[in-house]
mmCIF file of C-alpha atoms and ligand atoms in Angstrom:
data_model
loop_
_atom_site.group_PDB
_atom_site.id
_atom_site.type_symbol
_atom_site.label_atom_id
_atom_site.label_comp_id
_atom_site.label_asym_id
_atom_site.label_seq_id
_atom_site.Cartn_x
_atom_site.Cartn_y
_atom_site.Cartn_z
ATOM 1 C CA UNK C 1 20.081 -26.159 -18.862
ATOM 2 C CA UNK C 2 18.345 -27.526 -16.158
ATOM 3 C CA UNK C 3 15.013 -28.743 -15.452
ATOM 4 C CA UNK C 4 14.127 -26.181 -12.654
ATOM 5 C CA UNK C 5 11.066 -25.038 -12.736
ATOM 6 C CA UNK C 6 10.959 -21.116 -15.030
ATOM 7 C CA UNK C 7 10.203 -18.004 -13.461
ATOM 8 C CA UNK C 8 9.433 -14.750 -15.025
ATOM 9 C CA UNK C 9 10.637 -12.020 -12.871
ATOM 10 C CA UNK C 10 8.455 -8.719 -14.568
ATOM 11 C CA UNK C 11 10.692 -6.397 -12.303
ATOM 12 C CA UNK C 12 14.795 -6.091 -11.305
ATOM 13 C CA UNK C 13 14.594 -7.793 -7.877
ATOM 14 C CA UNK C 14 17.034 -7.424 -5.419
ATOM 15 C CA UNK C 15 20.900 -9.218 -5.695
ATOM 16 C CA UNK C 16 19.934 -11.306 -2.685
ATOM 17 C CA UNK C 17 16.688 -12.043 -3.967
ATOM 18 C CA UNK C 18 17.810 -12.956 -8.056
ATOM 19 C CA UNK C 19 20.619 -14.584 -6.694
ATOM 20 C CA UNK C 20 18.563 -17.102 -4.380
ATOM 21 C CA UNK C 21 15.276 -17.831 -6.752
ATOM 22 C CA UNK C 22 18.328 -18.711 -9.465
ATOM 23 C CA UNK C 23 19.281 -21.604 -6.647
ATOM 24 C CA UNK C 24 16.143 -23.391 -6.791
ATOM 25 C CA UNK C 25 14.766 -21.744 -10.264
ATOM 26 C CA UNK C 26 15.129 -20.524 -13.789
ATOM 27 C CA UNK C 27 14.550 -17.080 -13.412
ATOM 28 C CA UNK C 28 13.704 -14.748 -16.215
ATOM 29 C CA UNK C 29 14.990 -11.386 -15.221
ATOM 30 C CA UNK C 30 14.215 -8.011 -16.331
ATOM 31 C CA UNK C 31 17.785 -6.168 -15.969
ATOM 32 C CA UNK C 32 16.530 -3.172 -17.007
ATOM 33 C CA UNK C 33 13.730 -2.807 -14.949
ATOM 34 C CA UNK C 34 11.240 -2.341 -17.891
ATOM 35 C CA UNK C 35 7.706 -2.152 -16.971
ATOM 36 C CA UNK C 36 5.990 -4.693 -19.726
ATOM 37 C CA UNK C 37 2.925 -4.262 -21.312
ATOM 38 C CA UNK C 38 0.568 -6.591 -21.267
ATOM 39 C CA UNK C 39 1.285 -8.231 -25.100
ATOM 40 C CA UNK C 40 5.207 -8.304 -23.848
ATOM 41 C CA UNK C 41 4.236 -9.800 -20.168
ATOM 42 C CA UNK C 42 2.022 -12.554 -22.251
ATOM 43 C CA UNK C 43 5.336 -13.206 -24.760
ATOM 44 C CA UNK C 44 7.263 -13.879 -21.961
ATOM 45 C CA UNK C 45 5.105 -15.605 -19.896
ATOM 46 C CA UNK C 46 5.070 -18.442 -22.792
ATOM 47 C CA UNK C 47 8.253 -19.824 -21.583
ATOM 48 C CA UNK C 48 7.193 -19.552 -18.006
ATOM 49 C CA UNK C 49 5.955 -22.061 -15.177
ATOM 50 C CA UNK C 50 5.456 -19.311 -12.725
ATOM 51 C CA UNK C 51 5.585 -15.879 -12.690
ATOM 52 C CA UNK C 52 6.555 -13.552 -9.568
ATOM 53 C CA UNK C 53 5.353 -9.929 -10.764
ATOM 54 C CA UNK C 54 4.839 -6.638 -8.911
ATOM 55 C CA UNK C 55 1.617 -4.101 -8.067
ATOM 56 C CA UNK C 56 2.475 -2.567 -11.060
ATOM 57 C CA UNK C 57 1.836 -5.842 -13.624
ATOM 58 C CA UNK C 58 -1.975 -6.135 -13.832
ATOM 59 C CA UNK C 59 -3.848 -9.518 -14.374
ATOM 60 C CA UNK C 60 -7.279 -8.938 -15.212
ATOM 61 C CA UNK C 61 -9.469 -11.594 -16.176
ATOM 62 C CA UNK C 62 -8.984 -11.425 -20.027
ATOM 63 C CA UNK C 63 -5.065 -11.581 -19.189
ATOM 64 C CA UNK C 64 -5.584 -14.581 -16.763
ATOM 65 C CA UNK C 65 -7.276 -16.118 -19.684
ATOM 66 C CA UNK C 66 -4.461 -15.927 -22.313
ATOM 67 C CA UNK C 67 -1.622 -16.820 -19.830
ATOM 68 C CA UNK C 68 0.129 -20.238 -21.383
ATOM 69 C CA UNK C 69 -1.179 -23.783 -19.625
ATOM 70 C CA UNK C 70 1.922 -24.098 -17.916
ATOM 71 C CA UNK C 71 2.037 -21.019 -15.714
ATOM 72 C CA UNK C 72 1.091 -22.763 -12.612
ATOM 73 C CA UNK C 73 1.398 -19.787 -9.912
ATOM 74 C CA UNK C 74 1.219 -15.869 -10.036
ATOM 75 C CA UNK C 75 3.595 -15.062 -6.744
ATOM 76 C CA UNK C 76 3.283 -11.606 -6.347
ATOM 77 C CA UNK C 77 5.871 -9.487 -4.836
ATOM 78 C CA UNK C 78 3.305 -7.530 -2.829
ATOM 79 C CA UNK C 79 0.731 -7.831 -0.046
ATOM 80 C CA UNK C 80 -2.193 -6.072 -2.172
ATOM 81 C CA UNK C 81 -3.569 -8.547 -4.700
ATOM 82 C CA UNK C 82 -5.862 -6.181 -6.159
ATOM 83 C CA UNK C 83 -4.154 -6.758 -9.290
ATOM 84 C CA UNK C 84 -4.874 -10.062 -9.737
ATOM 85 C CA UNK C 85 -8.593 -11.156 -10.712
ATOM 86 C CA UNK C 86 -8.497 -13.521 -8.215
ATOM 87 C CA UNK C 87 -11.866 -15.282 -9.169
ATOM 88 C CA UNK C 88 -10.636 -15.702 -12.804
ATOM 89 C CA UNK C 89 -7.269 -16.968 -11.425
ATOM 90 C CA UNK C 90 -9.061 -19.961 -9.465
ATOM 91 C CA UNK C 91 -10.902 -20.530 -12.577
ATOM 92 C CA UNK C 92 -7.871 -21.137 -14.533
ATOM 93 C CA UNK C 93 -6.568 -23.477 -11.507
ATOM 94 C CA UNK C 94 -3.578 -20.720 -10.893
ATOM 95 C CA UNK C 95 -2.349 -20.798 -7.306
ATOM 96 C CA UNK C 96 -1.902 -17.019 -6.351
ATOM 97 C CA UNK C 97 0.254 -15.448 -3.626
ATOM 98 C CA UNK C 98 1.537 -12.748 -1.562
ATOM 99 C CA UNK C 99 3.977 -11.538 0.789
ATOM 100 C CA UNK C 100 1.806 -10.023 4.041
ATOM 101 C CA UNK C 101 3.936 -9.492 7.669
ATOM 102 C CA UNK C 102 7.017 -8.610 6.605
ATOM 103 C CA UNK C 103 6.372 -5.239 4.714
ATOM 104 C CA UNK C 104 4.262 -4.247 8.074
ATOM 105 C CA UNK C 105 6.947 -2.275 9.941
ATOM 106 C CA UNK C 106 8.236 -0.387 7.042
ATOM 107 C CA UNK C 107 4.569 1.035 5.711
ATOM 108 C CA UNK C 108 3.999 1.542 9.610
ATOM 109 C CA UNK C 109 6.929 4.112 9.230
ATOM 110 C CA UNK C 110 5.159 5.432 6.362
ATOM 111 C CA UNK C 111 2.236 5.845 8.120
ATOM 112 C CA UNK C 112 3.336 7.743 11.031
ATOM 113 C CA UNK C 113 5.385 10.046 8.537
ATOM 114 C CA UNK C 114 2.709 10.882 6.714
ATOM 115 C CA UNK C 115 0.289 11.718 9.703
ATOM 116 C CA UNK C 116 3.410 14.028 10.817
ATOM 117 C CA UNK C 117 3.696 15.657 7.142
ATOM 118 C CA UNK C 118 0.482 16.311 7.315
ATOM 119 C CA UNK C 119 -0.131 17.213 10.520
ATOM 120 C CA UNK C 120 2.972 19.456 10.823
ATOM 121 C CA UNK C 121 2.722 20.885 7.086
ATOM 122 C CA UNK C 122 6.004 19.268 5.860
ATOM 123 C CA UNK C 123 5.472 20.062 2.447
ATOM 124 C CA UNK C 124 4.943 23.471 2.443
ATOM 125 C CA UNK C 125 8.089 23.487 4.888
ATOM 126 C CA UNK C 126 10.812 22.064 3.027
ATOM 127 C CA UNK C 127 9.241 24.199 -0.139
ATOM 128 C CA UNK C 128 9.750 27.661 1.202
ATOM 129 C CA UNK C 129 13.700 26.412 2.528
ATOM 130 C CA UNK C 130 14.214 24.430 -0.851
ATOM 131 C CA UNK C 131 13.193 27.371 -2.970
ATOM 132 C CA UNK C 132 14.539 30.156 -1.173
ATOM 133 C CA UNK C 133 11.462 31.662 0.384
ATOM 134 C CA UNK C 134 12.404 31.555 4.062
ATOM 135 C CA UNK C 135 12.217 34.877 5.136
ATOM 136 C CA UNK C 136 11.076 35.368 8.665
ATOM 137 C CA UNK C 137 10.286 33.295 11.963
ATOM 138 C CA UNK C 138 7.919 34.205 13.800
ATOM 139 C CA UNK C 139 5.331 32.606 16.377
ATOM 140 C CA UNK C 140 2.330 32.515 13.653
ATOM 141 C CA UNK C 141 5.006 31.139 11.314
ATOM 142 C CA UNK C 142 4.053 27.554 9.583
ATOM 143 C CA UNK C 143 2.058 26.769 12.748
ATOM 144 C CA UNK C 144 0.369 23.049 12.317
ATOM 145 C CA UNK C 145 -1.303 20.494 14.146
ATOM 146 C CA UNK C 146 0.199 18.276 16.582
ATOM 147 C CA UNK C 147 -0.884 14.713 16.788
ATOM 148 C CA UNK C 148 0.330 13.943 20.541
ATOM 149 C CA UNK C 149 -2.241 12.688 22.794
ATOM 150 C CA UNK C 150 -4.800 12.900 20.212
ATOM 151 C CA UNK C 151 -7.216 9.924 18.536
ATOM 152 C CA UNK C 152 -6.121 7.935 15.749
ATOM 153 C CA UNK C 153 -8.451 6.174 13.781
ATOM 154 C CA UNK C 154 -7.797 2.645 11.711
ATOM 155 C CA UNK C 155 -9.624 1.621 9.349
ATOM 156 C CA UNK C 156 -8.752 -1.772 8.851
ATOM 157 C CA UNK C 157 -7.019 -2.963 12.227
ATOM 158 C CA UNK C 158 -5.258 -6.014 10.591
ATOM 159 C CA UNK C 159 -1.472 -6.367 10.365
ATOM 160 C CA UNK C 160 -0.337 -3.310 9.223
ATOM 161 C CA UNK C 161 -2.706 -1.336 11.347
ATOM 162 C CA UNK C 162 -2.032 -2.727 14.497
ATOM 163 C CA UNK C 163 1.497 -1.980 13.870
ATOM 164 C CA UNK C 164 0.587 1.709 13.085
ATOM 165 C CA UNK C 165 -1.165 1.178 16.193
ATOM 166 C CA UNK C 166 1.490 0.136 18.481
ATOM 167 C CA UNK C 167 3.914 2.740 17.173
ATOM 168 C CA UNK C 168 0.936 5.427 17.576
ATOM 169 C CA UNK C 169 0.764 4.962 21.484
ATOM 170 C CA UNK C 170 4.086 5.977 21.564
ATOM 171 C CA UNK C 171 2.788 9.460 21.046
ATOM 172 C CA UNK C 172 -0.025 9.025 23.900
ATOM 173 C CA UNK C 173 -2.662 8.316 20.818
ATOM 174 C CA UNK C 174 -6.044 6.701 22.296
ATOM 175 C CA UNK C 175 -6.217 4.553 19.082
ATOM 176 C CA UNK C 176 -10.043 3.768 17.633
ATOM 177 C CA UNK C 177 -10.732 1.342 15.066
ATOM 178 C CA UNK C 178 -13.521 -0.322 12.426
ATOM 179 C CA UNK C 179 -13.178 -3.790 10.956
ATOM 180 C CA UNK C 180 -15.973 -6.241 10.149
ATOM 181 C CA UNK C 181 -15.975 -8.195 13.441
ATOM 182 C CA UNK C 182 -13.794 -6.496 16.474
ATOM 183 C CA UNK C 183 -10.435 -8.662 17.261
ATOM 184 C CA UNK C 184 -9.827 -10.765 20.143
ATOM 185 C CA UNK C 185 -8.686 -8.309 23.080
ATOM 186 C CA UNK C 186 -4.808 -9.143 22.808
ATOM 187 C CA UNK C 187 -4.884 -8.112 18.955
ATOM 188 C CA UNK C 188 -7.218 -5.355 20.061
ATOM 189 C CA UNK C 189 -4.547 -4.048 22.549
ATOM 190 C CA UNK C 190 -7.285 -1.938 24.422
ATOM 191 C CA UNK C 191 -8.296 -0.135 21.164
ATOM 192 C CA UNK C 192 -11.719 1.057 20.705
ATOM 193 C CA UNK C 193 -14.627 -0.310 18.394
ATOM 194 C CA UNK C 194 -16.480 0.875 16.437
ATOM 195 C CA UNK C 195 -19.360 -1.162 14.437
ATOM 196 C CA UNK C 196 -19.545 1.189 11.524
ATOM 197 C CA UNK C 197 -17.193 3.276 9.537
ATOM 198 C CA UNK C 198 -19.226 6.450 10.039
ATOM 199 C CA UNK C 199 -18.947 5.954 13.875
ATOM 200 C CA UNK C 200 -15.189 5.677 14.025
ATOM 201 C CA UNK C 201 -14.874 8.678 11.323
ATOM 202 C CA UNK C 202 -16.842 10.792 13.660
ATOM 203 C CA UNK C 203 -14.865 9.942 16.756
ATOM 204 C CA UNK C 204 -10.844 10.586 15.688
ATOM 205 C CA UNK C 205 -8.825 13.322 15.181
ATOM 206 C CA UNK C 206 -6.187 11.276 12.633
ATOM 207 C CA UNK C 207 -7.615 8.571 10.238
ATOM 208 C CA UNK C 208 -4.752 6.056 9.224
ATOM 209 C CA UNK C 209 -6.379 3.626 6.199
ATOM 210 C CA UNK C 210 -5.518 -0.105 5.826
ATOM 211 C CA UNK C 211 -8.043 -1.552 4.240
ATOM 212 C CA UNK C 212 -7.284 -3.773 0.849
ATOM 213 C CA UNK C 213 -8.420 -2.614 -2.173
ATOM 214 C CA UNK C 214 -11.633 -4.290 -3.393
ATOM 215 C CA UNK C 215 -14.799 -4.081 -4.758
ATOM 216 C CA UNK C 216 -15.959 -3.836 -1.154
ATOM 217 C CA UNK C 217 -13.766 -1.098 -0.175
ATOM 218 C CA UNK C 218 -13.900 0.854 -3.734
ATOM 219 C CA UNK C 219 -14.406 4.585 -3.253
ATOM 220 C CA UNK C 220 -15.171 4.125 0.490
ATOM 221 C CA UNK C 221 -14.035 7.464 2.056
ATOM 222 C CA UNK C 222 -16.778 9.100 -0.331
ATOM 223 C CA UNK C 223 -18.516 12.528 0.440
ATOM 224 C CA UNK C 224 -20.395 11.576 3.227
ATOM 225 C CA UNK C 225 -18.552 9.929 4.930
ATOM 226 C CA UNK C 226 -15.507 12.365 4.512
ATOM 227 C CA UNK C 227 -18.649 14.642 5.622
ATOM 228 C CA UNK C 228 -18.659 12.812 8.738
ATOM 229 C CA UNK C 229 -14.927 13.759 9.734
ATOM 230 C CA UNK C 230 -14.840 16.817 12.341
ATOM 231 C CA UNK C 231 -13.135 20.348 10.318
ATOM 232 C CA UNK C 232 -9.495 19.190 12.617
ATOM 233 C CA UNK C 233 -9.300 15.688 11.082
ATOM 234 C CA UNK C 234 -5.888 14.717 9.391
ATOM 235 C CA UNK C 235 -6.339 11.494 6.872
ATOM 236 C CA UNK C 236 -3.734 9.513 6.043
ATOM 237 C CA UNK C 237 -3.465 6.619 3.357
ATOM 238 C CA UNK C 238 -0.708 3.467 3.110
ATOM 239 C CA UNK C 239 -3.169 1.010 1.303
ATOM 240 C CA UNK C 240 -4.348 1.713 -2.221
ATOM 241 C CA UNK C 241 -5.686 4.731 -3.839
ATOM 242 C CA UNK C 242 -8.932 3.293 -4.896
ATOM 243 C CA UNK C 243 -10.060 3.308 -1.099
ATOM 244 C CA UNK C 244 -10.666 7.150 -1.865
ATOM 245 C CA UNK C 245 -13.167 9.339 -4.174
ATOM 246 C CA UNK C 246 -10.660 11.740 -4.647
ATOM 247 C CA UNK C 247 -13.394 14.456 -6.137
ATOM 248 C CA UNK C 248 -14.705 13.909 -2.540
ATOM 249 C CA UNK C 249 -11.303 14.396 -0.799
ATOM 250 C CA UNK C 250 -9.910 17.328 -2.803
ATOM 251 C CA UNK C 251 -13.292 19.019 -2.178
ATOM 252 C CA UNK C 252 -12.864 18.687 1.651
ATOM 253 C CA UNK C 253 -9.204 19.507 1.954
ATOM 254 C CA UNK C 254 -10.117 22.616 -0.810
ATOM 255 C CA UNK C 255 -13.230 24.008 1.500
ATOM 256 C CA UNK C 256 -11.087 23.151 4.741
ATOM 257 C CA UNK C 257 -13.330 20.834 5.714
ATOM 258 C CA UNK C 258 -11.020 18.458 6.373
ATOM 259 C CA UNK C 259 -7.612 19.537 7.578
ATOM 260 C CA UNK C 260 -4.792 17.704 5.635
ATOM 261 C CA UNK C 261 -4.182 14.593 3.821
ATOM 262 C CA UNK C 262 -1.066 12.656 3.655
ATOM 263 C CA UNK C 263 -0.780 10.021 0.865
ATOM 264 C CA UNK C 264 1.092 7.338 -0.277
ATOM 265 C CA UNK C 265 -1.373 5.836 -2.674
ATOM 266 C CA UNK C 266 -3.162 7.108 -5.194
ATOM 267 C CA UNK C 267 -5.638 6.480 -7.754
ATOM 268 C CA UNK C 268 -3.759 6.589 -11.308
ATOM 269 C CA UNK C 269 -0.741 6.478 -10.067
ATOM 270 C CA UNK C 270 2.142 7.313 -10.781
ATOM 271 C CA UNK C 271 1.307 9.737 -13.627
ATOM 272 C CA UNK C 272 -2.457 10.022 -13.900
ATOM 273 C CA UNK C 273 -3.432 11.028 -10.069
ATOM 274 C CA UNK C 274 -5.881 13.541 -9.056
ATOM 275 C CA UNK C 275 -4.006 16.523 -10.029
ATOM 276 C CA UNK C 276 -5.320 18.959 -7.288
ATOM 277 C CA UNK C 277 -3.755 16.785 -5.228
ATOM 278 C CA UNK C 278 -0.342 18.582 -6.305
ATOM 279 C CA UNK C 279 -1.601 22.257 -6.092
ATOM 280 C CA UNK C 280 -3.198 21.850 -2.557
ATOM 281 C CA UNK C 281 -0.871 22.950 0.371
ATOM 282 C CA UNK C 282 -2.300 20.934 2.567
ATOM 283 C CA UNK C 283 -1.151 17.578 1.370
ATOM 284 C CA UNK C 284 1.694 15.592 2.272
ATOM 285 C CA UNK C 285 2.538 13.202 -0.663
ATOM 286 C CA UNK C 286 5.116 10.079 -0.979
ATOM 287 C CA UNK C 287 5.110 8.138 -4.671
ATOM 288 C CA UNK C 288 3.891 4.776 -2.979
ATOM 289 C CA UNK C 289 6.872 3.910 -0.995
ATOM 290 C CA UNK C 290 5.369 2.178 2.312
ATOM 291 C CA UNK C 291 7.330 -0.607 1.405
ATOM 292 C CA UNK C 292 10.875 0.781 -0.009
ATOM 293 C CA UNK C 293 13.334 -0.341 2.525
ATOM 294 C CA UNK C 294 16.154 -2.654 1.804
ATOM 295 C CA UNK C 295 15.110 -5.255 4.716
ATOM 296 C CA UNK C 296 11.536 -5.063 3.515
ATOM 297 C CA UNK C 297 12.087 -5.848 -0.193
ATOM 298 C CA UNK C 298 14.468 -8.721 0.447
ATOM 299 C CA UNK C 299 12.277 -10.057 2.774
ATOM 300 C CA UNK C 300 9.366 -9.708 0.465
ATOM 301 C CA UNK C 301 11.199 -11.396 -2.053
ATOM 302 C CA UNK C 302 12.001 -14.436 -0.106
ATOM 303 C CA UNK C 303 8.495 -14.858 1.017
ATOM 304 C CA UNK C 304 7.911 -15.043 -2.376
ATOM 305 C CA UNK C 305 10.481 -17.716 -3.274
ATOM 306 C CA UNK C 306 9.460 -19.767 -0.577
ATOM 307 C CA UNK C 307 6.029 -19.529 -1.758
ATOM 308 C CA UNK C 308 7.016 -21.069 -5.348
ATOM 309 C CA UNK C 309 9.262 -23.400 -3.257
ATOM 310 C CA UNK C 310 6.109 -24.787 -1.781
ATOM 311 C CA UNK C 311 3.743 -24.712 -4.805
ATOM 312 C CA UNK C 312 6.660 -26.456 -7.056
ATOM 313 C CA UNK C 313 7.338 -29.324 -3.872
ATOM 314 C CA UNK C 314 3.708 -29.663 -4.593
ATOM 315 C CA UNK C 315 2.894 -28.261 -0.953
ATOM 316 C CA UNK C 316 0.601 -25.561 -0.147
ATOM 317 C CA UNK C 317 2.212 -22.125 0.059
ATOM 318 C CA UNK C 318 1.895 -20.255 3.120
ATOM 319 C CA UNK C 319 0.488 -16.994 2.001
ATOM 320 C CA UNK C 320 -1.731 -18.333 -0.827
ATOM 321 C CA UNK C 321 -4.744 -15.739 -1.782
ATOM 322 C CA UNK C 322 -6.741 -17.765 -4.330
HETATM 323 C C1 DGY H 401 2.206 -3.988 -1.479
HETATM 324 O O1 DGY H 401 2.961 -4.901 -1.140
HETATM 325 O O2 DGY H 401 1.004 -4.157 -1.660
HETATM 326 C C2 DGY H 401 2.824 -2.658 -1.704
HETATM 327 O O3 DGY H 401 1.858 -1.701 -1.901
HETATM 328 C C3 DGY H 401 3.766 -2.714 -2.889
HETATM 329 O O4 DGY H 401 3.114 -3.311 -3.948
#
C-alpha cells in the first residue's frame, strides 16, 4: 500500500483514464458501474481524500455536511456543477472542480443534430421505416423545416455556444445571441446582441440553449417567454433540463405554437421526464449524450486528474468552481 492520496471513483471511467489516476492515486473504482445512493456514496467516501464523481452523484448541502474531514476535493467529471452546493462546499473548505473546453466540440455535434432532428422531423422518420409504416413518397411526404440560411439564437454564448456557433455558419446561419455583458468582438465573431432574453427569443428562427443550470437560470424558457418565440421557432437544449418549464414547453409544441423541440436534457431525467415529451411528434430526443464520445470522456477524465494532481501538489487547479 502506498501513501497516494485515495480517490473514490462513483462511476466506471475509462481504461485510459483508471489506468492513469492509479499512477499518481489510489483509486476506488466502481467496476460495475453502480449508481450509489447517497448512504453508499457517504460509506465510501470514509476512506476517501478526494472524490471524482459524475452529474449523476448529487451533493447537496446536507451531503456536503456529512462527507468525512479528509475529503479534500470533489473533482467532478463534468462541466455542469449544478450538482454540487457549491456555497456549502466552500463552507466545508472543499476545493471543487470541473472539466469545461474539452467536452465543447462533442455537445456542439449534439447541438447541431438536434436542431436537424428537429427541424427535419427525424423522429417521426426513422419511426415509420423502423416499424414498417413506410408506405408512400410523395412531395407532401414528411416535409420539415430547413435550418439553412436561417437565425440561430444562443442563449449563453460561452464555450460551448460559440462552438455551436462556428459550426452553425457553416449552414449560412446569421447567429444572435444573449449573455449578461456582450463578448469582446473576436469571441463575438460578428454575432448579434441582444440585451435581454425576450429580445433575442423574438428575433431567431432556431434557439440553441447553453446556459448553466442555476438558481438564476431555473425555469427560464417559461410561458412567456416561450410566448415570445415566433409559431416557426425550433428550440434546442444541450445544457440542463432545469433551464425549461416543461408544462410551458409541452403546451407550445402541443398548440403548435412553437414548432419542434430537440432535447438532450431533461428535467427528471432519465426516468422521471415530462412524459408528453415522449407522445409529441414533434420532438427530437437524445438521453443526455452531448458529451458521449470516446475523445471527449478521456479527455474529461484527464482534466480531472490533473485537477487532483494540482490540489494534492498543493497548487491551485485549473478549472476550480468553488
Ligand atoms: C457535463 O459535463 O456537464 C455533461 O452534461 C455530463 O455531465
Amino acid at each position: 500500500m502506498s501513501n497516494k492520496p485515495v480517490v473514490l471513483l462513483t462511476r466506471r471511467l475509462p481504461d485510459a483514464v483508471e489506468n492513469k489516476l492509479a499512477q499518481d492515486f489510489t483509486p476506488i473504482l466502481n467496476p460495475h458501474d453502480r449508481l450509489y445512493g447517497t448512504e453508499e456514496l457517504l460509506r465510501l467516501a470514509a476512506d476517501a481524500d478526494a472524490i471524482l464523481p459524475c452529474h449523476t452523484e448529487k451533493f447537496p448541502a446536507a451531503t456536503i455536511a456529512r462527507l468525512p474531514g479528509r475529503i479534500k476535493a470533489i473533482a467532478n467529471f463534468s462541466v455542469g456543477v449544478d450538482h454540487v452546493d457549491l456555497e456549502a462546499a466552500k463552507q466545508k473548505q472543499l476545493i471543487v472542480t470541473n472539466t469545461p473546453d474539452v467536452l465543447s466540440d462533442a455537445t456542439a455535434e449534439i447541438a447541431i443534430l438536434l436542431m436537424l432532428g428537429a427541424a427535419r422531423r427525424a423522429s417521426e422518420g426513422e419511426r415509420l421505416v423502423r416499424n414498417q409504416q413506410w408506405k408512400d413518397w410523395s412531395p407532401a411526404f414528411m416535409v420539415g423545416r430547413q435550418i439553412t440560411g436561417k437565425r440561430l439564437g444562443i442563449l449563453g454564448l460561452g464555450r460551448v455556444g460559440q462552438v455551436v456557433a462556428r459550426r452553425a455558419r457553416g449552414f449560412d446561419m446569421t447567429i444572435h445571441y444573449h449573455n449578461r455583458k456582450p463578448l469582446d468582438p473576436d469571441n463575438a465573431a460578428g454575432a448579434i446582441y441582444h440585451d435581454s432574453v425576450e429580445e433575442l427569443l423574438a428575433n431567431i428562427d432556431v434557439l440553441s440553449i447553453h446556459c448553466p443550470a442555476s438558481d438564476a437560470t431555473r425555469g427560464l424558457l417559461n410561458r412567456k417567454r416561450i410566448a415570445a418565440m415566433h409559431r416557426d421557432t425550433i428550440l434546442v437544449n444541450t445544457s440542463r433540463g432545469g433551464v425549461i418549464d416543461d408544462d410551458a414547453l409541452v403546451a407550445a409544441l402541443q398548440t403548435g405554437d412553437i414548432a419542434a423541440a430537440g432535447l438532450d436534457v431533461f428535467n427528471g431525467e432519465p426516468d422521471r421526464i415530462h412524459p408528453a415529451y415522449r407522445k409529441l411528434e414533434n420532438t427530437f430526443l437524445l438521453p443526455h449524450i452531448g458529451s458521449a464520445t470516446e475523445e471527449t470522456r478521456n479527455a474529461m477524465g484527464y482534466r480531472a486528474i490533473d485537477n487532483l494532481v494540482a490540489i494534492f501538489n498543493g497548487e491551485e487547479p485549473r478549472d476550480r468552481v468553488a
